[in-house]
PDB file of C-alpha atoms and ligand atoms in Angstrom:
ATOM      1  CA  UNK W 888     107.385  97.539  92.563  1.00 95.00           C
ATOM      2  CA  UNK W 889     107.306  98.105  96.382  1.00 98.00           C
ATOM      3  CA  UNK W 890     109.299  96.152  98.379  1.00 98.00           C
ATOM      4  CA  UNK W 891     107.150  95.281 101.721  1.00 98.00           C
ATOM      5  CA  UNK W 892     109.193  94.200 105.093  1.00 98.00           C
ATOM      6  CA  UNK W 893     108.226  91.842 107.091  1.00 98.00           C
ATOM      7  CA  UNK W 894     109.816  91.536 110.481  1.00 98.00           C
ATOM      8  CA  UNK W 895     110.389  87.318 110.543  1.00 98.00           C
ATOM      9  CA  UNK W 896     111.817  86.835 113.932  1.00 98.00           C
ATOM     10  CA  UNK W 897     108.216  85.402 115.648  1.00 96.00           C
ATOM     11  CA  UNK W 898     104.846  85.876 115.702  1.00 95.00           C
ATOM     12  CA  UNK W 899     102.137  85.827 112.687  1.00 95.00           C
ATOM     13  CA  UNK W 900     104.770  86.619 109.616  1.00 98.00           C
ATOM     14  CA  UNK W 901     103.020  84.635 106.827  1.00 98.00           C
ATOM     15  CA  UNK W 902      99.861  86.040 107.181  1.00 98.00           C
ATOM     16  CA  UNK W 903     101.197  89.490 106.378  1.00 98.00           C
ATOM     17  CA  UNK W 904     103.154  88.219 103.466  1.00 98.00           C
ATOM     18  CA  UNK W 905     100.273  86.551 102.097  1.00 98.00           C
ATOM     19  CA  UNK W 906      98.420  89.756 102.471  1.00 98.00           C
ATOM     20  CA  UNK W 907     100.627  91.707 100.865  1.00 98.00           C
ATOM     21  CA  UNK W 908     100.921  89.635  98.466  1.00 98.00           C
ATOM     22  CA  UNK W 909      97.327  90.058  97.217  1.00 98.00           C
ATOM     23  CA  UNK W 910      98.067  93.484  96.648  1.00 98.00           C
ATOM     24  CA  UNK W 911      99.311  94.832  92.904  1.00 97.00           C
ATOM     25  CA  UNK W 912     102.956  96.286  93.020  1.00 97.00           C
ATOM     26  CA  UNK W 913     103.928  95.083  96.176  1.00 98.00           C
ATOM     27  CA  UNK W 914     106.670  92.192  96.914  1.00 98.00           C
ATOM     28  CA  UNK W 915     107.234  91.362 100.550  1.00 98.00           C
ATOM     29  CA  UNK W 916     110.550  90.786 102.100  1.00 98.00           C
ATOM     30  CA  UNK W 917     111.350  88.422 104.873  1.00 98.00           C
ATOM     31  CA  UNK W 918     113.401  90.480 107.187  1.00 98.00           C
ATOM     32  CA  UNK W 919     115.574  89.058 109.620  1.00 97.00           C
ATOM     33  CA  UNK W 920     118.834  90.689 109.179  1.00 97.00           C
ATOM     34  CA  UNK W 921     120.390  93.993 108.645  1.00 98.00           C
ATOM     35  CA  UNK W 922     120.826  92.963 104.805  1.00 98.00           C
ATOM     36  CA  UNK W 923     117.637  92.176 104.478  1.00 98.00           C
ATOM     37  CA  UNK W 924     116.785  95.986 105.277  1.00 97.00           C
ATOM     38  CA  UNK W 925     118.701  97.004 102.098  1.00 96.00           C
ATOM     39  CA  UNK W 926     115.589  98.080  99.424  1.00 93.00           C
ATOM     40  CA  UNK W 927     112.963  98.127 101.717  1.00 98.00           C
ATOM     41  CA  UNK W 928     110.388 100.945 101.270  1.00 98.00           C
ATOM     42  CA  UNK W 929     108.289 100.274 104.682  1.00 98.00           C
ATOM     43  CA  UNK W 930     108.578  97.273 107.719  1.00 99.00           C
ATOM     44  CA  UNK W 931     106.371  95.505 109.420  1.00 98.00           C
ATOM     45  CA  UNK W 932     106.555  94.603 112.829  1.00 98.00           C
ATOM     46  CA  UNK W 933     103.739  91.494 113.226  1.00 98.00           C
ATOM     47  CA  UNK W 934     102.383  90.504 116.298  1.00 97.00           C
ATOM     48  CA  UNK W 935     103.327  87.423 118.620  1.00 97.00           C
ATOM     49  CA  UNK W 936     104.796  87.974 122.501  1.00 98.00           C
ATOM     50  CA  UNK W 937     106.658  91.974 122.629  1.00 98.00           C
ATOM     51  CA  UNK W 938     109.242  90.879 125.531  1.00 98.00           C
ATOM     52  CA  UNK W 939     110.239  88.102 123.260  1.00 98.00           C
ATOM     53  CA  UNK W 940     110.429  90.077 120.735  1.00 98.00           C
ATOM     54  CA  UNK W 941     112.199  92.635 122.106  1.00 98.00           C
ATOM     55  CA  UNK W 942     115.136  89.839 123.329  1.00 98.00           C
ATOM     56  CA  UNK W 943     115.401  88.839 119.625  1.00 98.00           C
ATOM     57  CA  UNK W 944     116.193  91.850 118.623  1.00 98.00           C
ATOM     58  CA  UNK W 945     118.897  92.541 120.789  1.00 98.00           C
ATOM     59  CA  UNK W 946     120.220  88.818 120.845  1.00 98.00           C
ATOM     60  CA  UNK W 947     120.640  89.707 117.007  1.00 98.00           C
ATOM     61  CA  UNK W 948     122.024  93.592 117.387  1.00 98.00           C
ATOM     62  CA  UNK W 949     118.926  95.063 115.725  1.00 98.00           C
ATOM     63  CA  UNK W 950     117.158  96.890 118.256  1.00 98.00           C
ATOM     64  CA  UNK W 951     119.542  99.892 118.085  1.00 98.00           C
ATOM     65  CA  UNK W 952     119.458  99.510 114.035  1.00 98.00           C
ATOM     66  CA  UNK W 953     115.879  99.206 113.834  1.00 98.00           C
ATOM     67  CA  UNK W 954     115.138 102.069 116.339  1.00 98.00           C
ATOM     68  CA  UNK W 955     117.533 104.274 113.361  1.00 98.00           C
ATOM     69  CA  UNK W 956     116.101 102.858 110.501  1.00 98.00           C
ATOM     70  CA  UNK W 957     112.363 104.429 111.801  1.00 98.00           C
ATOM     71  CA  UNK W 958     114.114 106.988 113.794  1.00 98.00           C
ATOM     72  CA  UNK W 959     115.376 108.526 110.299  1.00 98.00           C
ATOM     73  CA  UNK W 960     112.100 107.911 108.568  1.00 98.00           C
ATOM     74  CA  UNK W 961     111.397 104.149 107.386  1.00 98.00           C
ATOM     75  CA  UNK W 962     107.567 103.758 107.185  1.00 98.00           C
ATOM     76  CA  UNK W 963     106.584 101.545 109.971  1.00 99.00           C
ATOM     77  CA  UNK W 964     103.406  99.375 110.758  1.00 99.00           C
ATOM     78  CA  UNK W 965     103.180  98.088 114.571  1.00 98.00           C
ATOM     79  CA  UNK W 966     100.356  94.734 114.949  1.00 98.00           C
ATOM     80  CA  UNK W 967      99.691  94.227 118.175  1.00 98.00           C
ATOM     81  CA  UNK W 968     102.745  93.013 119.531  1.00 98.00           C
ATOM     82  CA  UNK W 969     104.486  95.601 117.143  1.00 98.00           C
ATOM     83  CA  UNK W 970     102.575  97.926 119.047  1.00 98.00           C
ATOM     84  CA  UNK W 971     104.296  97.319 122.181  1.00 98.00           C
ATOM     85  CA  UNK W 972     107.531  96.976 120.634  1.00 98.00           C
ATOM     86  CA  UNK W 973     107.134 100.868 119.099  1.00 99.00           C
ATOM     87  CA  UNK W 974     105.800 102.490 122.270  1.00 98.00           C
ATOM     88  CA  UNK W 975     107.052 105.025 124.714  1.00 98.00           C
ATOM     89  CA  UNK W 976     105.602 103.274 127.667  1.00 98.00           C
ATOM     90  CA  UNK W 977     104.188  99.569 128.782  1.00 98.00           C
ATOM     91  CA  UNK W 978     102.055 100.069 131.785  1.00 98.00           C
ATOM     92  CA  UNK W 979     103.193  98.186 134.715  1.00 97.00           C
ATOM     93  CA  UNK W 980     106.381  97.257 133.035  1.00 97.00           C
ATOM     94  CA  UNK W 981     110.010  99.832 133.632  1.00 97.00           C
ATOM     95  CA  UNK W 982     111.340  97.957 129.989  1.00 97.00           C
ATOM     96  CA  UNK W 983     110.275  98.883 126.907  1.00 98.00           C
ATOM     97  CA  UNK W 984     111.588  98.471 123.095  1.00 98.00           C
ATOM     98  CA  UNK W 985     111.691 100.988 120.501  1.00 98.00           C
ATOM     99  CA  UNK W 986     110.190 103.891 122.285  1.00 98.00           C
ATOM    100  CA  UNK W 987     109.854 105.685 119.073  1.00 98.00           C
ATOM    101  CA  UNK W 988     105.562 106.162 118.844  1.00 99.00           C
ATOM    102  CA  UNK W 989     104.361 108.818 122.002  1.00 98.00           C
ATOM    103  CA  UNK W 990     102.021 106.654 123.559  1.00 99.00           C
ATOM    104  CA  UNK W 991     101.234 104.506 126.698  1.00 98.00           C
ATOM    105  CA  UNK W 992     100.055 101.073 126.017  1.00 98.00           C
ATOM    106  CA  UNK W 993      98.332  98.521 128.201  1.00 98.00           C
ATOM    107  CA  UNK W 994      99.170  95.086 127.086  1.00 98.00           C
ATOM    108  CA  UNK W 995      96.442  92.523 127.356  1.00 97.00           C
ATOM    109  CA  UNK W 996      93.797  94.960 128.383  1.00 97.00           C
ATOM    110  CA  UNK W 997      90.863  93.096 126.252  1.00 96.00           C
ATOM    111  CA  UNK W 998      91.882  89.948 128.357  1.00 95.00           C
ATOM    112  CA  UNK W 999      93.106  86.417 127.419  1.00 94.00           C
ATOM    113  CA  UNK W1000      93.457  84.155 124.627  1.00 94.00           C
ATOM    114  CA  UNK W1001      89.596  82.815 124.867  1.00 94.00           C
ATOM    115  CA  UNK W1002      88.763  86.649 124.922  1.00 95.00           C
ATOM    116  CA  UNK W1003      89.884  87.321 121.305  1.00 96.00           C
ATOM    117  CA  UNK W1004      86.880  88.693 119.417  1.00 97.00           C
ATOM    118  CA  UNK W1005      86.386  90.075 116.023  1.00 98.00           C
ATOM    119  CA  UNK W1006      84.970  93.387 115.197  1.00 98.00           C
ATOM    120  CA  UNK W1007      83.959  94.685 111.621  1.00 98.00           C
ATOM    121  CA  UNK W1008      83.300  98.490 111.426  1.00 98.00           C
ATOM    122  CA  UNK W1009      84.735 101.562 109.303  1.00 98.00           C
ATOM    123  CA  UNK W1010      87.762 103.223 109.701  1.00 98.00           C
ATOM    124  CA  UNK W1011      87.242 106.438 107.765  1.00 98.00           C
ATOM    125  CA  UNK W1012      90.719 107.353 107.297  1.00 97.00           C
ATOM    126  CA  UNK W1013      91.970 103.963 106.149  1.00 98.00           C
ATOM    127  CA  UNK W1014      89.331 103.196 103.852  1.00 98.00           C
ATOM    128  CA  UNK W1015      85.758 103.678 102.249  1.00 98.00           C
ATOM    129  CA  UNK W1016      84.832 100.083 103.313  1.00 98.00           C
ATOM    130  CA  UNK W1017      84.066  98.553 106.523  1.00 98.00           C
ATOM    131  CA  UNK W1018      87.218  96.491 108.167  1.00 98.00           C
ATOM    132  CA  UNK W1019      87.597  93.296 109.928  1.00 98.00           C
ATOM    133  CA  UNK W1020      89.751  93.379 112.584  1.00 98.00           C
ATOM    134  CA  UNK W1021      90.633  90.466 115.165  1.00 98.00           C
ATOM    135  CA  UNK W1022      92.025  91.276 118.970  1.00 98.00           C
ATOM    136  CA  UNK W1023      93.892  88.820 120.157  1.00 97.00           C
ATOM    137  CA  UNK W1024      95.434  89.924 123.643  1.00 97.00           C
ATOM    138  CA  UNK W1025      95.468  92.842 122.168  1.00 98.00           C
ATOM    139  CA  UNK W1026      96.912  96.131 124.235  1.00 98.00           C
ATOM    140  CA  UNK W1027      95.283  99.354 123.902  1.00 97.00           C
ATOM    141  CA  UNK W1028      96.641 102.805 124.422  1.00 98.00           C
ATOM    142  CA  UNK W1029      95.692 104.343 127.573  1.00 98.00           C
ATOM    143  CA  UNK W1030      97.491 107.936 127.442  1.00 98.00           C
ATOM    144  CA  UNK W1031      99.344 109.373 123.841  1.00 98.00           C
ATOM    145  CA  UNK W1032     100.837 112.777 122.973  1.00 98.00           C
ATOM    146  CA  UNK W1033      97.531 114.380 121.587  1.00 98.00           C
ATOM    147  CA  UNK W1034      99.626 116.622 118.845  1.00 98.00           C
ATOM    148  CA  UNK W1035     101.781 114.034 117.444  1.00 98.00           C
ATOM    149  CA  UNK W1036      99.509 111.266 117.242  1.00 98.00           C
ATOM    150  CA  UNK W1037      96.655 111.019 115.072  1.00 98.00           C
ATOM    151  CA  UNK W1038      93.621 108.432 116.727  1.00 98.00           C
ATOM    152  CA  UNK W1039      92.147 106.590 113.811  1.00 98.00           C
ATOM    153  CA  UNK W1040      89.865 104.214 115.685  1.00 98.00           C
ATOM    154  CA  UNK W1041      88.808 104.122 119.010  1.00 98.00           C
ATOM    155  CA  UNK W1042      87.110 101.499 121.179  1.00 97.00           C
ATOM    156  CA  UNK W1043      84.845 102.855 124.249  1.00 96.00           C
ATOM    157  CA  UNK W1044      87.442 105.810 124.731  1.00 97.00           C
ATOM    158  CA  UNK W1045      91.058 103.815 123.694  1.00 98.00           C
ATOM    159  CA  UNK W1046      92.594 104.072 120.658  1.00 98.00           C
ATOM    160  CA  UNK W1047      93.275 101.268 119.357  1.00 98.00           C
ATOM    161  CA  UNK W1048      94.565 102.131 115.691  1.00 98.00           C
ATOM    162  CA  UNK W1049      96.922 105.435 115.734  1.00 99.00           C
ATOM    163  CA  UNK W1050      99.134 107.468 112.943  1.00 98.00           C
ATOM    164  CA  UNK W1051     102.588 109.368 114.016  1.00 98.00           C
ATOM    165  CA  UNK W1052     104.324 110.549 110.876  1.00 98.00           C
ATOM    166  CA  UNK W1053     105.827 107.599 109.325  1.00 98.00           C
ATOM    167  CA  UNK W1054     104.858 105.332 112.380  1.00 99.00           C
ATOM    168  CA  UNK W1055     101.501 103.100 111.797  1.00 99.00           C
ATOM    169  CA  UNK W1056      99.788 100.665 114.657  1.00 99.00           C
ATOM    170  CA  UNK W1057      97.045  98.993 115.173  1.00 98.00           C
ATOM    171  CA  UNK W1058      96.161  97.018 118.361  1.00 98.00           C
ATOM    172  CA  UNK W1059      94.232  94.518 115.999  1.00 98.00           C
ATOM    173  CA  UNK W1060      95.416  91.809 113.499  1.00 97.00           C
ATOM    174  CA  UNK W1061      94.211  92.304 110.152  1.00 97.00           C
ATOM    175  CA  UNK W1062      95.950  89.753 108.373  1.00 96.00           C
ATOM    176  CA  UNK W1063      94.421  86.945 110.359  1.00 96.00           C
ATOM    177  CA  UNK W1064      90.727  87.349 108.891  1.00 96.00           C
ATOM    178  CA  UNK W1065      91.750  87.646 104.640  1.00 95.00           C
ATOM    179  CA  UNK W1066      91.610  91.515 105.419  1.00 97.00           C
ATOM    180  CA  UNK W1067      94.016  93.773 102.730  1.00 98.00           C
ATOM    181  CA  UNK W1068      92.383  97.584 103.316  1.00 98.00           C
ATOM    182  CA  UNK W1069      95.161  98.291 106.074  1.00 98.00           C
ATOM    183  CA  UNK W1070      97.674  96.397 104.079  1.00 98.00           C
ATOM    184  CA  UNK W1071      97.236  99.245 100.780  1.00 98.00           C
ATOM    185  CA  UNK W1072      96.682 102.215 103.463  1.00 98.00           C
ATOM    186  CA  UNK W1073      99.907 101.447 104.450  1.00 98.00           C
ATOM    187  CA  UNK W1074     101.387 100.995 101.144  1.00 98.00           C
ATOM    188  CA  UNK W1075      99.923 104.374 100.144  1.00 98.00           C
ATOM    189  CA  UNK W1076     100.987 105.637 103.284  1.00 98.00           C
ATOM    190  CA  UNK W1077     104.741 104.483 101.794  1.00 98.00           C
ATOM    191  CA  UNK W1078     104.026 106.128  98.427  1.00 97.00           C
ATOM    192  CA  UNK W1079     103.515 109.377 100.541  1.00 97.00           C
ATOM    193  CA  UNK W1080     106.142 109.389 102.597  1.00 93.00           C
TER     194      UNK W1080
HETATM  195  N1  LIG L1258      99.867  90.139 124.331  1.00 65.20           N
HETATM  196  C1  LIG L1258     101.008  90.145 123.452  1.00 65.20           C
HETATM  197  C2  LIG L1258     102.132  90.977 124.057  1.00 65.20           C
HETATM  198  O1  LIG L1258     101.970  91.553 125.085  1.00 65.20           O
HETATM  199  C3  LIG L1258     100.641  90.658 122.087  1.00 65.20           C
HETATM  200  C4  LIG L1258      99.621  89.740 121.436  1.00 65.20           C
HETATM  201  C5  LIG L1258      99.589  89.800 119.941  1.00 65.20           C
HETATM  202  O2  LIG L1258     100.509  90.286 119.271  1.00 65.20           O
HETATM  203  N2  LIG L1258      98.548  89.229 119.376  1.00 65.20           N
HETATM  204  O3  LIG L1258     103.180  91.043 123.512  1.00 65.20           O
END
């Protein structure tokens, strides 16, 4: 059995549990203290708002931790907000988070709340089947380190879903539209690793 992380500090935790949950071998894990780190075979960080976020996880003394953990090889998957969090560099912004995955985001760049939109296509690396994937003030990555990270899925010329060794992210929610496939690439990913 896998044990599955989810960061549960804020932002959309339950959906990822209950998506991991409809996958076979997999128990997810609440994560909200350094304990709760003990077992875990991958993390991840969910969307909501990255600055708050980010002040969680220093108010609790887990930024430096966290930053280790993936630092020395946890699998990671970034939504959205987790994104941010893992990035380099936040345009227009001097603070960042984790600054472990080599790319510049933009947050916001598909505009507000009434802009979210939905978009269903294939992601040939993740899976065989088209996937649903929902932006919701969603950032995109405007510059990366073109050796380290893989682009898995572009929209107009920004990637928006992107691979760095054990480091996964997506600009898009999955778990908010009953969608798994990303859910088992990542636990293969895990298996991999
Ligand atoms: N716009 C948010 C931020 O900048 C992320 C939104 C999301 O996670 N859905 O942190």
């Amino acid at each position: 059995m896998l044990r599955v992380g989810v960061l549960g500090l804020q932002g959309g935790v339950e959906e990822h549990i209950s998506a991991l949950k409809s996958l076979e071998n997999v128990m997810p894990v609440w994560v909200r203290t350094r304990e709760d780190f003990e077992g875990i075979d991958g993390l991840i960080l969910p969307g909501g708002e990255s600055t708050t976020l980010g002040k969680l996880l220093h108010r609790l003394d887990l930024m430096d931790f966290l930053r280790d953990k993936i630092a020395s090889g946890l699998p990671v998957w970034g939504t959205c907000a987790g994104m941010i969090l893992l990035a380099d560099q936040i345009e227009g912004q001097d603070e960042t988070h984790l600054k472990l995955l080599h790319v510049k985001v933009s947050r916001n760049a598909f505009g507000r709340q009434l802009d979210s939109f939905d978009k269903l296509d294939n992601i040939p690396a993740v899976s065989e089947q088209p996937i649903r994937m929902r932006f919701i003030r969603a950032p995109r990555i405007m510059d990366w380190d073109k050796e380290k990270v893989e682009v898995l899925y572009k929209i107009d010329e920004f990637p928006v879903a992107v691979r760095q060794g054990n480091i996964l992210a997506t600009s898009f929610h999955p778990e908010l539209v009953g969608e798994n496939q990303v859910h088992q690439y990542f636990v293969d990913m895990i298996y991999k690793i």
